[in-house]
Each structure stands twice: as C-alpha cells, then as structure tokens.
Tab-separated table of C-alpha atoms in Angstrom:
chain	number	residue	atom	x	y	z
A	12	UNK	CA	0.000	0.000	0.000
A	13	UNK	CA	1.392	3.191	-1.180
A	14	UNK	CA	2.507	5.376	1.661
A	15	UNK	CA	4.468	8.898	2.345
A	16	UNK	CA	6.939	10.097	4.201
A	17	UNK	CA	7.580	14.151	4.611
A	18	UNK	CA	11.395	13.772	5.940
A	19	UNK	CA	12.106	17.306	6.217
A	20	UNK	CA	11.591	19.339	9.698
A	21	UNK	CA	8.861	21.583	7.669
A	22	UNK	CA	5.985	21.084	6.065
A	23	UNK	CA	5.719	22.628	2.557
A	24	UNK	CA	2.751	22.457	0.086
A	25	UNK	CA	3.573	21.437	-3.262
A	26	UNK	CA	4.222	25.001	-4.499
A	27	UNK	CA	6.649	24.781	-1.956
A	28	UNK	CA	5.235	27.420	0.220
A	29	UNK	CA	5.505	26.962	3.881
A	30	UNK	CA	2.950	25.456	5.961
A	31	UNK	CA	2.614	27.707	9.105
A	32	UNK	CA	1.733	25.437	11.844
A	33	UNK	CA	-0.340	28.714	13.809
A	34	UNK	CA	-2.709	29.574	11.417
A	35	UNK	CA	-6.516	31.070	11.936
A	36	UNK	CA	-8.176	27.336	11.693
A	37	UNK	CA	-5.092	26.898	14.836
A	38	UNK	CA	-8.492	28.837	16.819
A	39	UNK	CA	-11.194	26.517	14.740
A	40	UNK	CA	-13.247	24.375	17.062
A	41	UNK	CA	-14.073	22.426	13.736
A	42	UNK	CA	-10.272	21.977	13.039
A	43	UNK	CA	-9.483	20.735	16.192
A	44	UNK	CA	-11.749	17.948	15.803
A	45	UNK	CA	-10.872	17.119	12.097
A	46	UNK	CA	-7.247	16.614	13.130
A	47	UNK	CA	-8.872	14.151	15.540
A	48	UNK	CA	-9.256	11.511	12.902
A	49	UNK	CA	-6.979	8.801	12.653
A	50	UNK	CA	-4.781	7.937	10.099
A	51	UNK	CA	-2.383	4.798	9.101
A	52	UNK	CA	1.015	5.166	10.363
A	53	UNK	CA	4.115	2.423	10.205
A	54	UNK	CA	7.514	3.139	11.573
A	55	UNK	CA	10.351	2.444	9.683
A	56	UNK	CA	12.622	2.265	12.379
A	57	UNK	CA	12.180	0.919	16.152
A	58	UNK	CA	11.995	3.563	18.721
A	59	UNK	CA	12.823	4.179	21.946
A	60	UNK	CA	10.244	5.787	24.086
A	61	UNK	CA	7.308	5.841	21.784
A	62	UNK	CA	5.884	1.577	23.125
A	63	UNK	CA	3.145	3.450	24.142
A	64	UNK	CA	1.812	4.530	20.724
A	65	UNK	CA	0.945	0.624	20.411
A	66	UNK	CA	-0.177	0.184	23.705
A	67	UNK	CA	1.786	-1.875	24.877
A	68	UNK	CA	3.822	-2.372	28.040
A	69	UNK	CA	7.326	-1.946	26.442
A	70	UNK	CA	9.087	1.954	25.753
A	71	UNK	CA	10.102	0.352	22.415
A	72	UNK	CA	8.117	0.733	19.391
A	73	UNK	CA	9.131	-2.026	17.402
A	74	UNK	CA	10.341	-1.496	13.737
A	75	UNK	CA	7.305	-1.339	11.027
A	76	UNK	CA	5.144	-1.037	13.527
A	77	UNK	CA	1.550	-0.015	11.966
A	78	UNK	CA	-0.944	2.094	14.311
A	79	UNK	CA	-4.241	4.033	13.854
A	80	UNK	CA	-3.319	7.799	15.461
A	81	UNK	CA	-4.891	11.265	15.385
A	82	UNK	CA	-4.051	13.429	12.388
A	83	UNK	CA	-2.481	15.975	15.177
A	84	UNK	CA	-0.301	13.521	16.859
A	85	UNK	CA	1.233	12.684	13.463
A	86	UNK	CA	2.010	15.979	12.291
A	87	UNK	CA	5.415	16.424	14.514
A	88	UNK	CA	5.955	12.893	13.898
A	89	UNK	CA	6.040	13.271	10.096
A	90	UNK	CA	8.243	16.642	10.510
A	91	UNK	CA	10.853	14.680	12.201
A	92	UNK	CA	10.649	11.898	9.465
A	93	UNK	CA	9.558	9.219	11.766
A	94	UNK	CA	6.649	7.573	9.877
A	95	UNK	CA	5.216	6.907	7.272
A	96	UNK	CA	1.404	7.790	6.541
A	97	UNK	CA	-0.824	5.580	4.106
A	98	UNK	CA	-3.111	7.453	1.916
A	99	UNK	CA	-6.664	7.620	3.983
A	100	UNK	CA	-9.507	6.013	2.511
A	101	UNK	CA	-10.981	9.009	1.309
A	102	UNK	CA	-8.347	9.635	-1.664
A	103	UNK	CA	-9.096	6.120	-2.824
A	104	UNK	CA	-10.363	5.762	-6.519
A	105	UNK	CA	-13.868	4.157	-5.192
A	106	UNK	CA	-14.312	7.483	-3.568
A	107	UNK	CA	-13.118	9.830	-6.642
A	108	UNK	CA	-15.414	7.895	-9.394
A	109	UNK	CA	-18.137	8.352	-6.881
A	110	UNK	CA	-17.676	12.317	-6.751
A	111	UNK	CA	-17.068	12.292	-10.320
A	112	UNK	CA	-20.110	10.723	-11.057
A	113	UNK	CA	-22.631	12.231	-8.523
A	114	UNK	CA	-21.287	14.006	-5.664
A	115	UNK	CA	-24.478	14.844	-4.582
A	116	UNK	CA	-25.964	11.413	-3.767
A	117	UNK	CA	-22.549	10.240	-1.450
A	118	UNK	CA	-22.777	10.054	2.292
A	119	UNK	CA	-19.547	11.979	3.032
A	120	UNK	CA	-20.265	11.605	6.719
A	121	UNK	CA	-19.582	7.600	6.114
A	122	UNK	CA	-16.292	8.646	5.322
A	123	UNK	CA	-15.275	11.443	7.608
A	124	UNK	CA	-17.412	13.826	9.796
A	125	UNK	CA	-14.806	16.659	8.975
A	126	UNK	CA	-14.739	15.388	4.913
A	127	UNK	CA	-13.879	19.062	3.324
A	128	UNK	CA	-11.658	20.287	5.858
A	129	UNK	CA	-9.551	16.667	6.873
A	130	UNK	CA	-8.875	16.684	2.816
A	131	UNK	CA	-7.627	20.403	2.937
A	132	UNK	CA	-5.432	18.926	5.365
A	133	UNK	CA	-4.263	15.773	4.022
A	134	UNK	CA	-3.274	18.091	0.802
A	135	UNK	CA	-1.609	20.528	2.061
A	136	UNK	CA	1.248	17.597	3.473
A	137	UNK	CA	0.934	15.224	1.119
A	138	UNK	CA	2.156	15.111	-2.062
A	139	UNK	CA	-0.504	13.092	-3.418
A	140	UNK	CA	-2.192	15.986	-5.783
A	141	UNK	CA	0.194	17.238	-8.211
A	142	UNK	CA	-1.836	17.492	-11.151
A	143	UNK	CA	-4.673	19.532	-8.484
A	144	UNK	CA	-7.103	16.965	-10.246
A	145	UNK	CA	-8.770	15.635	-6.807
A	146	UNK	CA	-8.277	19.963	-5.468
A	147	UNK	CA	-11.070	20.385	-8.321
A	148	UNK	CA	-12.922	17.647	-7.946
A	149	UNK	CA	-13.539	18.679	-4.014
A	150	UNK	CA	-13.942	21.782	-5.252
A	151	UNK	CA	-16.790	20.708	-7.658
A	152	UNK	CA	-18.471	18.367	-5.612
A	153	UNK	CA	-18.826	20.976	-2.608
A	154	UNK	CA	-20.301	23.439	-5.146
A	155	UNK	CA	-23.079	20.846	-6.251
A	156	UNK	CA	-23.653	19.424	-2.761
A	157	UNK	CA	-24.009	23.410	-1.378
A	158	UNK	CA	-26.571	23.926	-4.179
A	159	UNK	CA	-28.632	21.149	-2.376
A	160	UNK	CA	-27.904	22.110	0.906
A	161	UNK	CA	-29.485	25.660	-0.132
A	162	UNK	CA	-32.556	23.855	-1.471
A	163	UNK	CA	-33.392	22.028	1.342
A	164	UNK	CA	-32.458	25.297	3.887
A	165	UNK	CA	-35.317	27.042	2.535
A	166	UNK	CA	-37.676	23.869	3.148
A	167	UNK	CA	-39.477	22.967	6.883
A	168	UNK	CA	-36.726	21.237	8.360
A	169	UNK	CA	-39.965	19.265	9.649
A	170	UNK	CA	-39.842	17.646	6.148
A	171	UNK	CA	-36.635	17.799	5.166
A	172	UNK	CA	-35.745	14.012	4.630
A	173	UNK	CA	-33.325	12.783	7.734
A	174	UNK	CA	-31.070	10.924	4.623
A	175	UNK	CA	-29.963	13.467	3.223
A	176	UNK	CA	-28.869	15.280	6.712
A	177	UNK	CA	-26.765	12.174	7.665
A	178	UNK	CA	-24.984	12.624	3.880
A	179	UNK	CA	-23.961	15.913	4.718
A	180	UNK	CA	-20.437	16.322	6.627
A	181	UNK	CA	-19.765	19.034	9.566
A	182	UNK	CA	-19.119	21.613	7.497
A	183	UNK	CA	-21.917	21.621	5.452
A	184	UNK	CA	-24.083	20.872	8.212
A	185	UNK	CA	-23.116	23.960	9.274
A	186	UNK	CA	-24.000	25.799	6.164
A	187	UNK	CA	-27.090	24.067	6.060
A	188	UNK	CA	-28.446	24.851	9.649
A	189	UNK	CA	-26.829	28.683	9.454
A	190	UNK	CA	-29.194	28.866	5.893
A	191	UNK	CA	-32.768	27.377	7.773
A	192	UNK	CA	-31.543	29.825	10.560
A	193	UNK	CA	-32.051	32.930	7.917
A	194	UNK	CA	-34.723	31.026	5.907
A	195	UNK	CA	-37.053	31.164	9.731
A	196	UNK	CA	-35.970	34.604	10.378
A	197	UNK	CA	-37.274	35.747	7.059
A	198	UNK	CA	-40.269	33.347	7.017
A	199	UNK	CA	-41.848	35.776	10.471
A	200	UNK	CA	-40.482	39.019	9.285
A	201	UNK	CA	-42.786	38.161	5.981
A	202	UNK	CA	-45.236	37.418	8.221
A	203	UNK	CA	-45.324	40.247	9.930
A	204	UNK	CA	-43.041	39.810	13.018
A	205	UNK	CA	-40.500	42.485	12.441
A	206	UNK	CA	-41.616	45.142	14.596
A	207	UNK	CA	-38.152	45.690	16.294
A	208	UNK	CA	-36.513	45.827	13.114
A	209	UNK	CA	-39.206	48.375	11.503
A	210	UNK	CA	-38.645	50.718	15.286
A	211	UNK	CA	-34.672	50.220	14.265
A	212	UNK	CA	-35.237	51.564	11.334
A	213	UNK	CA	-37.354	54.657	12.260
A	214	UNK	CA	-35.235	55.743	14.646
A	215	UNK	CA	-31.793	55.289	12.069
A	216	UNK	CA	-33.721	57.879	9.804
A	217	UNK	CA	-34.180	60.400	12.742
C-alpha cells in the first residue's frame, strides 16, 4: 500500500510554500476535531520511548510497527521523518469515481465527519495531488452538494428528509443549519413579526 513520508523538519505544500503550523483554523473548534481523525502510520525504524503509541507495556516501538493515530499527533511525527502515513480512505479511486459521477448522492459523513476540511489537510502535506485533479474535484463536488444544501435550507426542516442530513459532513451541516436559521428569520419578518426591526429603522432615519 502506497505510503508517504515528509522527511524534512517543515511542512511545505507542493508550491513549496511553507505550511505555518499557527494559522486562523489553529483557533477553529471544527479543526481541532478534524485533526482528531486517525490515520495509518508504520515506523520504519524501532523507537525508543514511543511503546506506548501501540499500547503496549514496552518503551520500544518495534520497527514497522503499523498504528491508527490522530491526524495531530502525526504531524510532529512526520516533521521529524519518523513515519510513514498511508493514503486515507478518502483519496481512494472508489471514492473519486463516486464524486465524479454524482457528488451529490454520497454520504460523506460515512467517510469522515470533517470530509472538506480533513482533505484540505491531508493536501496541504501530502504530495498526493500534483496534477490539483482531486483539489477540483472537491472543489466541484462541494459546489453541487451546497446547491442542495441551499434547497433544502429554505424547506421545513420538519420535512426535510433525515437521509440526506446524515450525507452531509460538519461543514456543510453547518451551512445548512446557518441557511434554515435565515430562511425562519425571514419566514416571520414576511409574516409580519419584524416590529423591532421596523422601530430600528425609524429611529436610524431620525
């Protein structure tokens, strides 16, 4: 299984800009928890000191070791050129001919709660994009999936099918729940219930 390895002590994207490891998502509730999921690691080497990654009894990790560990935890790990990350499932070809061929109609959630933003992540280390084929396709397939999301924002959310809110991934769910949030406010100022804003506005003009 193809795996990578990012041996120097920074992280570059493939433009070879610098990834700055204090950013604004370093403040993101949403990115702390997509950095939660786990990805495929294997050490090359034995190591003292790190037994515990495998939970096991012994401070030795023992060479080609393979664990599950949080996206975080690897980061220093892969700076230091101690492992070696497989590709998560969500770059495999099942999953691109599926976007490709309706992105609307794929439970991203099934995949990863944090889909969009774990991706951005993945990229932005890995090497595994050089042709920015899969950038677009993410790209696309968010556009098409947010013209949905729109759609249903502006239905009841009494009636909006429980499926498709289980498809959606964090991110979107967001989006989704921020549009029915402005759909309801301007359902009962239409109907009538905008008094405050109307006395706002009166007292603007004077």
């Amino acid at each position: 299984m193809k795996s990578f390895n990012l041996s120097s002590s920074e992280c570059f994207c493939p433009d070879n800009t610098k990834i700055s490891t204090m950013s604004a998502a370093y403040w993101s509730i949403d990115a702390i928890l997509a950095e939660e999921t786990k990805v495929k690691c294997s050490f090359p080497e034995s190591l003292h000191g790190y037994g515990f990654l495998d939970v096991n009894h012994s401070s030795k990790l023992p060479k080609n070791t393979t664990v599950q560990l949080p996206f975080w935890s690897v980061l220093p790990l892969l700076q230091l050129g101690l492992v070696n990350v497989t590709i998560p499932p969500i770059f495999h070809q099942k999953v691109k001919d599926d976007l490709s061929a309706s992105a609307i109609s794929i439970n991203l959630s099934h995949y990863c709660p944090y889909f969009f933003d774990f991706s951005s992540m993945i990229l932005k280390i890995m090497d595994i994009d050089t042709d920015g084929s899969f950038s677009k396709l993410l790209l696309q397939a968010f556009r098409d999936r947010l013209v949905l999301i729109n759609d249903y924002s502006q239905t009841d959310h009494v009636i909006v099918d429980s499926q498709f809110l289980n498809y959606l991934d964090q991110t979107e769910l967001k989006l989704y729940r921020c549009g029915l949030n402005c759909t309801q406010k301007m359902t009962m100022w239409e109907k009538g219930e905008h008094s405050t804003l109307v006395s706002h506005l009166k007292r603007k003009r004077c």
